[in-house]
mmCIF file of C-alpha atoms in Angstrom:
data_model
loop_
_atom_site.group_PDB
_atom_site.id
_atom_site.type_symbol
_atom_site.label_atom_id
_atom_site.label_comp_id
_atom_site.label_asym_id
_atom_site.label_seq_id
_atom_site.Cartn_x
_atom_site.Cartn_y
_atom_site.Cartn_z
ATOM 1 C CA MET A 1 76.583 103.779 116.898
ATOM 2 C CA GLY A 2 73.430 103.907 114.807
ATOM 3 C CA PHE A 3 75.254 103.432 111.487
ATOM 4 C CA GLY A 4 77.577 101.038 109.734
ATOM 5 C CA ARG A 5 78.391 97.382 110.246
ATOM 6 C CA GLU A 6 78.385 95.459 113.516
ATOM 7 C CA LYS A 7 81.366 93.140 113.136
ATOM 8 C CA THR A 8 82.564 92.627 116.706
ATOM 9 C CA THR A 9 82.052 88.859 116.544
ATOM 10 C CA TYR A 10 83.759 88.622 113.143
ATOM 11 C CA CYS A 11 86.832 90.449 114.441
ATOM 12 C CA TYR A 12 87.180 88.266 117.530
ATOM 13 C CA PHE A 13 86.587 85.114 115.483
ATOM 14 C CA ALA A 14 89.237 86.046 112.901
ATOM 15 C CA ILE A 15 92.078 86.328 115.399
ATOM 16 C CA ALA A 16 90.828 83.433 117.544
ATOM 17 C CA ALA A 17 90.534 80.969 114.671
ATOM 18 C CA CYS A 18 93.734 81.809 112.816
ATOM 19 C CA THR A 19 96.414 81.880 115.504
ATOM 20 C CA SER A 20 97.915 79.463 117.976
ATOM 21 C CA LEU A 21 98.792 82.214 120.446
ATOM 22 C CA PRO A 22 97.658 81.583 124.040
ATOM 23 C CA CYS A 23 94.017 82.432 124.742
ATOM 24 C CA ASP A 24 94.978 85.149 127.234
ATOM 25 C CA SER A 25 97.580 86.722 124.922
ATOM 26 C CA TYR A 26 97.323 90.506 124.730
ATOM 27 C CA VAL A 27 98.227 90.221 121.041
ATOM 28 C CA ARG A 28 94.846 88.562 120.381
ATOM 29 C CA MET A 29 92.951 91.253 122.272
ATOM 30 C CA LEU A 30 94.846 94.140 120.669
ATOM 31 C CA VAL A 31 94.266 92.880 117.121
ATOM 32 C CA ALA A 32 90.548 92.293 117.770
ATOM 33 C CA LYS A 33 90.003 95.716 119.373
ATOM 34 C CA SER A 34 91.907 97.476 116.595
ATOM 35 C CA ALA A 35 89.918 95.674 113.898
ATOM 36 C CA ILE A 36 86.617 96.686 115.506
ATOM 37 C CA LEU A 37 87.729 100.307 115.740
ATOM 38 C CA ILE A 38 88.933 100.297 112.125
ATOM 39 C CA THR A 39 85.557 98.972 110.929
ATOM 40 C CA VAL A 40 83.593 101.650 112.803
ATOM 41 C CA ALA A 41 85.915 104.404 111.624
ATOM 42 C CA ASP A 42 85.725 103.155 108.038
ATOM 43 C CA ASP A 43 81.929 103.300 108.074
ATOM 44 C CA PHE A 44 81.992 106.753 109.673
ATOM 45 C CA PHE A 45 84.211 108.049 106.878
ATOM 46 C CA ASP A 46 82.056 106.382 104.221
ATOM 47 C CA MET A 47 78.542 106.972 105.533
ATOM 48 C CA LYS A 48 78.187 109.404 108.399
ATOM 49 C CA GLY A 49 80.774 112.117 108.786
ATOM 50 C CA SER A 50 80.882 115.376 106.894
ATOM 51 C CA LEU A 51 84.220 116.576 105.544
ATOM 52 C CA SER A 52 84.471 118.994 108.446
ATOM 53 C CA GLU A 53 83.851 116.224 110.976
ATOM 54 C CA LEU A 54 86.344 113.957 109.263
ATOM 55 C CA GLU A 55 88.983 116.693 109.332
ATOM 56 C CA ASP A 56 88.309 117.302 113.023
ATOM 57 C CA LEU A 57 88.517 113.603 113.769
ATOM 58 C CA THR A 58 91.711 113.228 111.762
ATOM 59 C CA ASP A 59 93.327 116.096 113.610
ATOM 60 C CA ALA A 60 92.076 114.600 116.889
ATOM 61 C CA VAL A 61 90.641 117.943 118.055
ATOM 62 C CA ARG A 62 88.131 117.496 120.855
ATOM 63 C CA ARG A 63 86.253 120.765 120.579
ATOM 64 C CA GLY A 64 83.214 120.848 118.364
ATOM 65 C CA LEU A 65 83.152 117.085 117.769
ATOM 66 C CA SER A 66 79.733 115.621 117.167
ATOM 67 C CA SER A 67 78.726 112.537 119.133
ATOM 68 C CA PRO A 68 79.789 109.720 116.746
ATOM 69 C CA SER A 69 83.198 111.219 115.942
ATOM 70 C CA LYS A 70 83.877 111.910 119.623
ATOM 71 C CA ILE A 71 83.035 108.305 120.493
ATOM 72 C CA ILE A 72 85.474 107.071 117.843
ATOM 73 C CA PHE A 73 88.168 109.476 119.023
ATOM 74 C CA ASP A 74 87.709 108.471 122.663
ATOM 75 C CA ALA A 75 87.850 104.775 121.756
ATOM 76 C CA LEU A 76 91.050 105.319 119.766
ATOM 77 C CA ASP A 77 92.589 107.434 122.521
ATOM 78 C CA ASN A 78 91.797 104.746 125.086
ATOM 79 C CA LEU A 79 93.272 102.025 122.867
ATOM 80 C CA VAL A 80 96.506 103.964 122.280
ATOM 81 C CA THR A 81 96.831 104.744 125.998
ATOM 82 C CA GLU A 82 96.194 101.133 126.984
ATOM 83 C CA THR A 83 98.700 99.766 124.442
ATOM 84 C CA ALA A 84 101.395 102.291 125.329
ATOM 85 C CA THR A 85 100.955 101.672 129.071
ATOM 86 C CA LYS A 86 101.284 97.910 128.674
ATOM 87 C CA TYR A 87 104.358 98.297 126.479
ATOM 88 C CA LEU A 88 105.959 100.677 128.975
ATOM 89 C CA LYS A 89 105.622 97.971 131.641
ATOM 90 C CA HIS A 90 106.728 95.321 129.165
ATOM 91 C CA ASP A 91 109.820 97.034 127.716
ATOM 92 C CA GLY A 92 110.345 100.252 129.638
ATOM 93 C CA THR A 93 109.878 102.384 126.517
ATOM 94 C CA ASP A 94 107.100 104.913 125.836
ATOM 95 C CA ILE A 95 105.692 104.358 122.338
ATOM 96 C CA THR A 96 102.687 106.703 122.677
ATOM 97 C CA SER A 97 103.842 109.141 119.993
ATOM 98 C CA SER A 98 104.655 106.317 117.564
ATOM 99 C CA LEU A 99 101.193 104.817 117.993
ATOM 100 C CA GLN A 100 99.553 108.226 117.577
ATOM 101 C CA ASP A 101 101.478 108.823 114.352
ATOM 102 C CA LEU A 102 100.558 105.341 113.119
ATOM 103 C CA TRP A 103 96.856 106.007 113.550
ATOM 104 C CA TYR A 104 97.061 109.597 112.350
ATOM 105 C CA VAL A 105 98.575 108.559 109.011
ATOM 106 C CA THR A 106 95.814 105.955 108.651
ATOM 107 C CA PHE A 107 93.007 108.435 109.299
ATOM 108 C CA LEU A 108 94.698 110.971 107.020
ATOM 109 C CA SER A 109 94.695 108.459 104.152
ATOM 110 C CA ARG A 110 90.980 107.912 104.672
ATOM 111 C CA LEU A 111 90.389 111.637 104.630
ATOM 112 C CA ILE A 112 92.212 111.817 101.278
ATOM 113 C CA GLU A 113 89.942 109.080 99.884
ATOM 114 C CA ALA A 114 86.857 110.859 101.227
ATOM 115 C CA ASN A 115 87.939 114.024 99.411
ATOM 116 C CA TRP A 116 88.472 112.076 96.185
ATOM 117 C CA SER A 117 84.983 110.634 96.421
ATOM 118 C CA ARG A 118 83.141 113.846 97.285
ATOM 119 C CA MET A 119 85.114 116.054 94.939
ATOM 120 C CA LYS A 120 84.813 113.515 92.067
ATOM 121 C CA ILE A 121 88.589 113.274 91.778
ATOM 122 C CA ARG A 122 89.911 110.239 89.892
ATOM 123 C CA PRO A 123 93.493 109.423 90.913
ATOM 124 C CA SER A 124 95.824 107.200 88.926
ATOM 125 C CA ILE A 125 95.984 103.574 89.997
ATOM 126 C CA ASN A 126 99.483 104.131 91.418
ATOM 127 C CA ASP A 127 98.350 107.110 93.501
ATOM 128 C CA TYR A 128 95.324 105.161 94.640
ATOM 129 C CA ILE A 129 97.363 102.128 95.774
ATOM 130 C CA LYS A 130 99.849 104.384 97.582
ATOM 131 C CA THR A 131 97.010 105.839 99.661
ATOM 132 C CA GLY A 132 94.806 102.737 99.756
ATOM 133 C CA MET A 133 97.516 100.476 101.173
ATOM 134 C CA THR A 134 97.508 102.743 104.247
ATOM 135 C CA SER A 135 93.761 103.275 104.523
ATOM 136 C CA ILE A 136 93.119 99.511 104.657
ATOM 137 C CA ALA A 137 94.841 99.798 108.071
ATOM 138 C CA ILE A 138 96.290 96.283 108.250
ATOM 139 C CA HIS A 139 99.536 97.796 109.586
ATOM 140 C CA THR A 140 97.643 99.184 112.594
ATOM 141 C CA LEU A 141 96.825 95.574 113.480
ATOM 142 C CA VAL A 142 100.092 93.787 112.805
ATOM 143 C CA LEU A 143 102.723 96.307 113.952
ATOM 144 C CA PRO A 144 101.534 97.264 117.476
ATOM 145 C CA ALA A 145 100.656 93.626 118.160
ATOM 146 C CA SER A 146 104.146 92.545 117.041
ATOM 147 C CA CYS A 147 105.621 94.687 119.815
ATOM 148 C CA PHE A 148 104.248 92.183 122.350
ATOM 149 C CA LEU A 149 105.632 89.046 120.728
ATOM 150 C CA LYS A 150 108.803 87.286 121.849
ATOM 151 C CA PRO A 151 111.158 88.293 120.343
ATOM 152 C CA SER A 152 109.285 91.508 119.627
ATOM 153 C CA LEU A 153 109.241 94.064 116.833
ATOM 154 C CA PRO A 154 111.774 96.868 117.423
ATOM 155 C CA ASN A 155 109.639 99.876 118.367
ATOM 156 C CA GLU A 156 111.306 102.091 115.748
ATOM 157 C CA LYS A 157 109.629 99.906 113.096
ATOM 158 C CA LEU A 158 106.317 101.571 114.013
ATOM 159 C CA ARG A 159 107.408 104.639 112.030
ATOM 160 C CA PRO A 160 106.200 104.659 108.379
ATOM 161 C CA LYS A 161 109.671 105.345 106.986
ATOM 162 C CA GLN A 162 110.946 102.276 108.819
ATOM 163 C CA TYR A 163 108.323 99.827 107.554
ATOM 164 C CA GLU A 164 109.864 96.575 106.389
ATOM 165 C CA THR A 165 109.194 95.362 102.850
ATOM 166 C CA VAL A 166 107.114 92.481 104.193
ATOM 167 C CA THR A 167 104.818 94.994 105.939
ATOM 168 C CA LYS A 168 104.403 97.059 102.763
ATOM 169 C CA LEU A 169 103.617 93.908 100.759
ATOM 170 C CA LEU A 170 100.951 92.898 103.272
ATOM 171 C CA MET A 171 99.418 96.377 103.076
ATOM 172 C CA VAL A 172 99.186 96.288 99.253
ATOM 173 C CA ILE A 173 97.793 92.739 99.099
ATOM 174 C CA SER A 174 95.164 93.457 101.751
ATOM 175 C CA ARG A 175 93.964 96.549 99.901
ATOM 176 C CA LEU A 176 93.722 94.793 96.544
ATOM 177 C CA LEU A 177 91.957 91.728 97.998
ATOM 178 C CA ASN A 178 89.355 94.061 99.472
ATOM 179 C CA ASP A 179 89.030 95.981 96.206
ATOM 180 C CA MET A 180 88.426 92.806 94.191
ATOM 181 C CA GLN A 181 85.265 92.072 96.167
ATOM 182 C CA SER A 182 83.963 95.614 96.735
ATOM 183 C CA TYR A 183 84.357 97.431 93.414
ATOM 184 C CA GLN A 184 80.665 97.049 92.485
ATOM 185 C CA LYS A 185 79.445 98.588 95.744
ATOM 186 C CA GLU A 186 82.042 101.357 95.599
ATOM 187 C CA LYS A 187 81.162 102.147 91.992
ATOM 188 C CA GLU A 188 77.559 102.719 93.063
ATOM 189 C CA GLN A 189 78.764 104.956 95.902
ATOM 190 C CA GLY A 190 81.016 106.970 93.601
ATOM 191 C CA LYS A 191 84.177 105.874 95.406
ATOM 192 C CA VAL A 192 87.600 105.100 94.001
ATOM 193 C CA ASN A 193 88.857 101.533 93.726
ATOM 194 C CA SER A 194 91.910 99.918 92.104
ATOM 195 C CA VAL A 195 89.690 97.920 89.714
ATOM 196 C CA LEU A 196 87.846 101.080 88.696
ATOM 197 C CA ALA A 197 91.025 103.190 88.563
ATOM 198 C CA PHE A 198 92.551 100.777 86.031
ATOM 199 C CA MET A 199 89.478 101.096 83.786
ATOM 200 C CA ILE A 200 89.654 104.883 83.958
ATOM 201 C CA GLU A 201 93.281 104.783 82.814
ATOM 202 C CA ASN A 202 92.444 102.193 80.133
ATOM 203 C CA PRO A 203 89.078 103.206 78.583
ATOM 204 C CA ASP A 204 89.087 100.288 76.148
ATOM 205 C CA ALA A 205 89.490 97.717 78.921
ATOM 206 C CA GLU A 206 86.585 95.553 80.050
ATOM 207 C CA ILE A 207 85.884 94.880 83.705
ATOM 208 C CA GLU A 208 87.324 91.368 83.269
ATOM 209 C CA ASP A 209 90.598 92.884 82.048
ATOM 210 C CA SER A 210 90.788 95.141 85.074
ATOM 211 C CA ILE A 211 90.055 92.288 87.488
ATOM 212 C CA ALA A 212 92.710 90.143 85.796
ATOM 213 C CA HIS A 213 95.241 92.985 86.088
ATOM 214 C CA VAL A 214 94.589 93.441 89.818
ATOM 215 C CA ARG A 215 94.662 89.676 90.367
ATOM 216 C CA GLU A 216 98.048 89.519 88.657
ATOM 217 C CA ILE A 217 99.418 92.164 91.026
ATOM 218 C CA ILE A 218 98.037 90.240 94.027
ATOM 219 C CA ASP A 219 99.632 86.972 92.924
ATOM 220 C CA LYS A 220 102.989 88.647 92.345
ATOM 221 C CA LYS A 221 102.948 90.406 95.707
ATOM 222 C CA LYS A 222 101.881 87.219 97.510
ATOM 223 C CA LYS A 223 104.849 85.369 96.081
ATOM 224 C CA GLU A 224 107.179 88.135 97.260
ATOM 225 C CA LEU A 225 105.630 88.146 100.734
ATOM 226 C CA LEU A 226 106.006 84.383 101.084
ATOM 227 C CA GLU A 227 109.653 84.651 100.076
ATOM 228 C CA HIS A 228 110.226 87.222 102.826
ATOM 229 C CA VAL A 229 108.377 85.190 105.453
ATOM 230 C CA LEU A 230 109.607 81.687 104.640
ATOM 231 C CA MET A 231 113.142 82.221 103.320
ATOM 232 C CA ASP A 232 116.220 83.514 105.093
ATOM 233 C CA GLY A 233 118.048 86.694 104.165
ATOM 234 C CA PHE A 234 115.097 88.875 103.112
ATOM 235 C CA THR A 235 114.319 90.639 106.402
ATOM 236 C CA ASP A 236 115.677 91.155 109.893
ATOM 237 C CA LEU A 237 112.254 90.862 111.520
ATOM 238 C CA PRO A 238 111.950 88.159 114.209
ATOM 239 C CA LYS A 239 110.151 85.019 113.067
ATOM 240 C CA PRO A 240 107.077 85.543 115.324
ATOM 241 C CA CYS A 241 106.562 88.961 113.703
ATOM 242 C CA MET A 242 106.755 87.479 110.207
ATOM 243 C CA ASP A 243 104.334 84.718 111.233
ATOM 244 C CA LEU A 244 101.854 87.371 112.390
ATOM 245 C CA HIS A 245 102.139 89.065 108.979
ATOM 246 C CA LEU A 246 101.283 85.739 107.347
ATOM 247 C CA LEU A 247 98.384 85.217 109.763
ATOM 248 C CA CYS A 248 96.886 88.607 108.830
ATOM 249 C CA LEU A 249 97.157 87.697 105.155
ATOM 250 C CA LYS A 250 95.255 84.459 105.841
ATOM 251 C CA VAL A 251 92.509 86.425 107.592
ATOM 252 C CA PHE A 252 92.088 88.757 104.621
ATOM 253 C CA GLN A 253 91.995 85.792 102.255
ATOM 254 C CA MET A 254 89.312 84.194 104.422
ATOM 255 C CA PHE A 255 87.179 87.339 104.181
ATOM 256 C CA PHE A 256 87.868 88.494 100.608
ATOM 257 C CA ASN A 257 89.438 85.752 98.477
ATOM 258 C CA SER A 258 86.331 84.663 96.550
ATOM 259 C CA THR A 259 83.556 86.928 97.843
ATOM 260 C CA ASN A 260 83.022 89.706 100.376
ATOM 261 C CA ARG A 261 82.313 87.541 103.403
ATOM 262 C CA PHE A 262 83.103 90.362 105.829
ATOM 263 C CA ASP A 263 80.182 92.536 104.714
ATOM 264 C CA SER A 264 77.771 89.605 104.669
ATOM 265 C CA ASN A 265 75.644 89.034 107.771
ATOM 266 C CA ILE A 266 75.320 85.292 107.153
ATOM 267 C CA GLU A 267 78.434 84.060 105.285
ATOM 268 C CA MET A 268 80.524 83.544 108.415
ATOM 269 C CA LEU A 269 77.841 82.533 110.896
ATOM 270 C CA HIS A 270 78.166 78.781 110.433
ATOM 271 C CA ASP A 271 81.948 78.877 110.842
ATOM 272 C CA ILE A 272 81.693 81.125 113.891
ATOM 273 C CA LYS A 273 79.109 78.914 115.578
ATOM 274 C CA LYS A 274 81.183 75.799 114.942
ATOM 275 C CA ALA A 275 84.335 77.441 116.290
ATOM 276 C CA ILE A 276 82.914 79.246 119.335
ATOM 277 C CA TYR A 277 79.423 78.145 120.312
ATOM 278 C CA PHE A 278 78.843 74.529 119.307
ATOM 279 C CA PRO A 279 80.542 71.938 121.531
ATOM 280 C CA LEU A 280 82.744 69.383 119.882
ATOM 281 C CA GLU A 281 80.969 66.173 118.951
ATOM 282 C CA VAL A 282 82.793 63.349 120.637
ATOM 283 C CA GLY A 283 81.526 59.902 119.695
ATOM 284 C CA THR A 284 82.328 56.524 121.213
ATOM 285 C CA LEU A 285 85.245 54.680 119.697
ATOM 286 C CA LYS A 286 84.216 51.735 117.565
ATOM 287 C CA PRO A 287 86.424 49.015 116.080
ATOM 288 C CA LEU A 288 87.110 49.246 112.395
ATOM 289 C CA HIS A 289 85.247 46.581 110.433
ATOM 290 C CA SER A 290 87.074 45.096 107.491
ATOM 291 C CA ALA A 291 85.173 44.529 104.281
ATOM 292 C CA GLU A 292 87.041 41.253 103.710
ATOM 293 C CA PRO A 293 85.533 38.010 105.055
ATOM 294 C CA LYS A 294 86.908 36.966 108.382
ATOM 295 C CA LYS A 295 89.504 34.195 108.302
ATOM 296 C CA LYS A 296 89.049 31.256 110.602
ATOM 297 C CA PHE A 297 92.037 30.549 112.740
ATOM 298 C CA THR A 298 92.526 27.058 114.205
ATOM 299 C CA THR A 299 94.608 26.306 117.232
ATOM 300 C CA PRO A 300 97.162 23.580 116.452
ATOM 301 C CA LYS A 301 97.110 20.688 118.848
ATOM 302 C CA ALA A 302 100.498 19.214 119.695
ATOM 303 C CA SER A 303 100.764 15.446 119.799
ATOM 304 C CA PHE A 304 103.444 13.823 121.911
ATOM 305 C CA LYS A 305 102.637 10.222 121.094
ATOM 306 C CA TRP A 306 105.651 9.591 118.915
ATOM 307 C CA PHE A 307 107.929 11.484 121.262
ATOM 308 C CA PHE A 308 107.046 9.494 124.306
ATOM 309 C CA LYS A 309 107.258 6.222 122.445
ATOM 310 C CA GLN A 310 110.934 6.862 121.787
ATOM 311 C CA ILE A 311 111.776 7.360 125.436
ATOM 312 C CA THR A 312 112.844 4.418 127.579
ATOM 313 C CA ALA A 313 112.761 4.909 131.300
ATOM 314 C CA HIS A 314 115.644 3.563 133.405
ATOM 315 C CA GLN A 315 115.837 3.242 137.139
ATOM 316 C CA VAL A 316 118.692 5.317 138.555
ATOM 317 C CA SER A 317 119.911 4.783 142.096
ATOM 318 C CA TRP A 318 121.121 7.739 144.171
ATOM 319 C CA PRO A 319 124.712 7.669 145.459
ATOM 320 C CA SER A 320 125.067 6.025 148.833
ATOM 321 C CA LEU A 321 125.280 8.286 151.813
ATOM 322 C CA ARG A 322 128.292 8.428 154.013
ATOM 323 C CA LYS A 323 127.626 9.302 157.653
ATOM 324 C CA GLY A 324 124.338 10.852 156.652
ATOM 325 C CA TYR A 325 125.865 12.967 153.932
ATOM 326 C CA GLY A 326 126.273 12.367 150.293
ATOM 327 C CA VAL A 327 127.369 14.112 147.141
ATOM 328 C CA VAL A 328 124.549 14.570 144.676
ATOM 329 C CA PRO A 329 125.533 15.895 141.240
ATOM 330 C CA ILE A 330 123.282 18.760 140.120
ATOM 331 C CA ALA A 331 123.265 20.065 136.594
ATOM 332 C CA PRO A 332 124.310 23.727 136.466
ATOM 333 C CA LYS A 333 121.699 26.337 135.513
ATOM 334 C CA VAL A 334 122.493 27.921 132.205
ATOM 335 C CA VAL A 335 120.880 31.250 131.191
ATOM 336 C CA LEU A 336 121.016 32.036 127.500
ATOM 337 C CA GLY A 337 121.027 35.705 126.771
ATOM 338 C CA LEU A 338 119.100 36.956 123.738
ATOM 339 C CA LEU A 339 121.275 38.915 121.364
#
């Protein structure tokens, strides 16, 4: 594309390393493709596109699109068409309009953030989180992919008004995890961030206070999400769908829990090479050696001297035969069963 981050390998690694779904599962492919598209679109909104181009892209109008925005639109259009076609074969229902609305709302939230940044508008932290939880786009990964699980997500849950609480919690946590590790860069770029928005609302607060406040929100929301995923009675979503929500949370924690590993070109390389490129090291099995000195075992030798001395042999004559036949007493065989 000539701008932004190249994170194709990161996106494929994230879904490959964090799920036990079959290797040929369409869920894996859909999440990876969506994540790549989200990354490119995010960089286009942040670095490349003018407000006019961003508005055109958001409205999905083909005419007058410059090359990068048209490439993004075509990629998104192809992804939506592919997903809807597969689901139509899978379930017999056309979800094209639901997917289009899902992505439109996401791009619209990014357009709002772009306007804030370029117009020097400083929203409240609540307004920021309301928009930012959508612009982080985690729902565009987890919801369409959940439609292909068994049992699957009801397709009406793709509509924003129908989002389950567990989906909204995942969206908020993902946004705040990202903000915790990107506020310095976004401050330099003049962008809005939850950490920075808190400081604007609280002029006397230090950066440490703002970070602690955001961290407190994250911890609270994580606890609520785990309750919804792991306990009964909180949601009607099928278990595989809830597990995918938890998987996406793990991915975001891997990238943003302690540092911004996603933006780094080297942080993830060792893990990726170990998981994908390096063969497993299989050594020969060796016996375990005990640190204690070996005990010498002696084989006891049985002595029958005394036993044989107590036995006196007697000559026994066989019963006489009568007409070539005789009766010879034979002791019966007795088999003792083990109880």
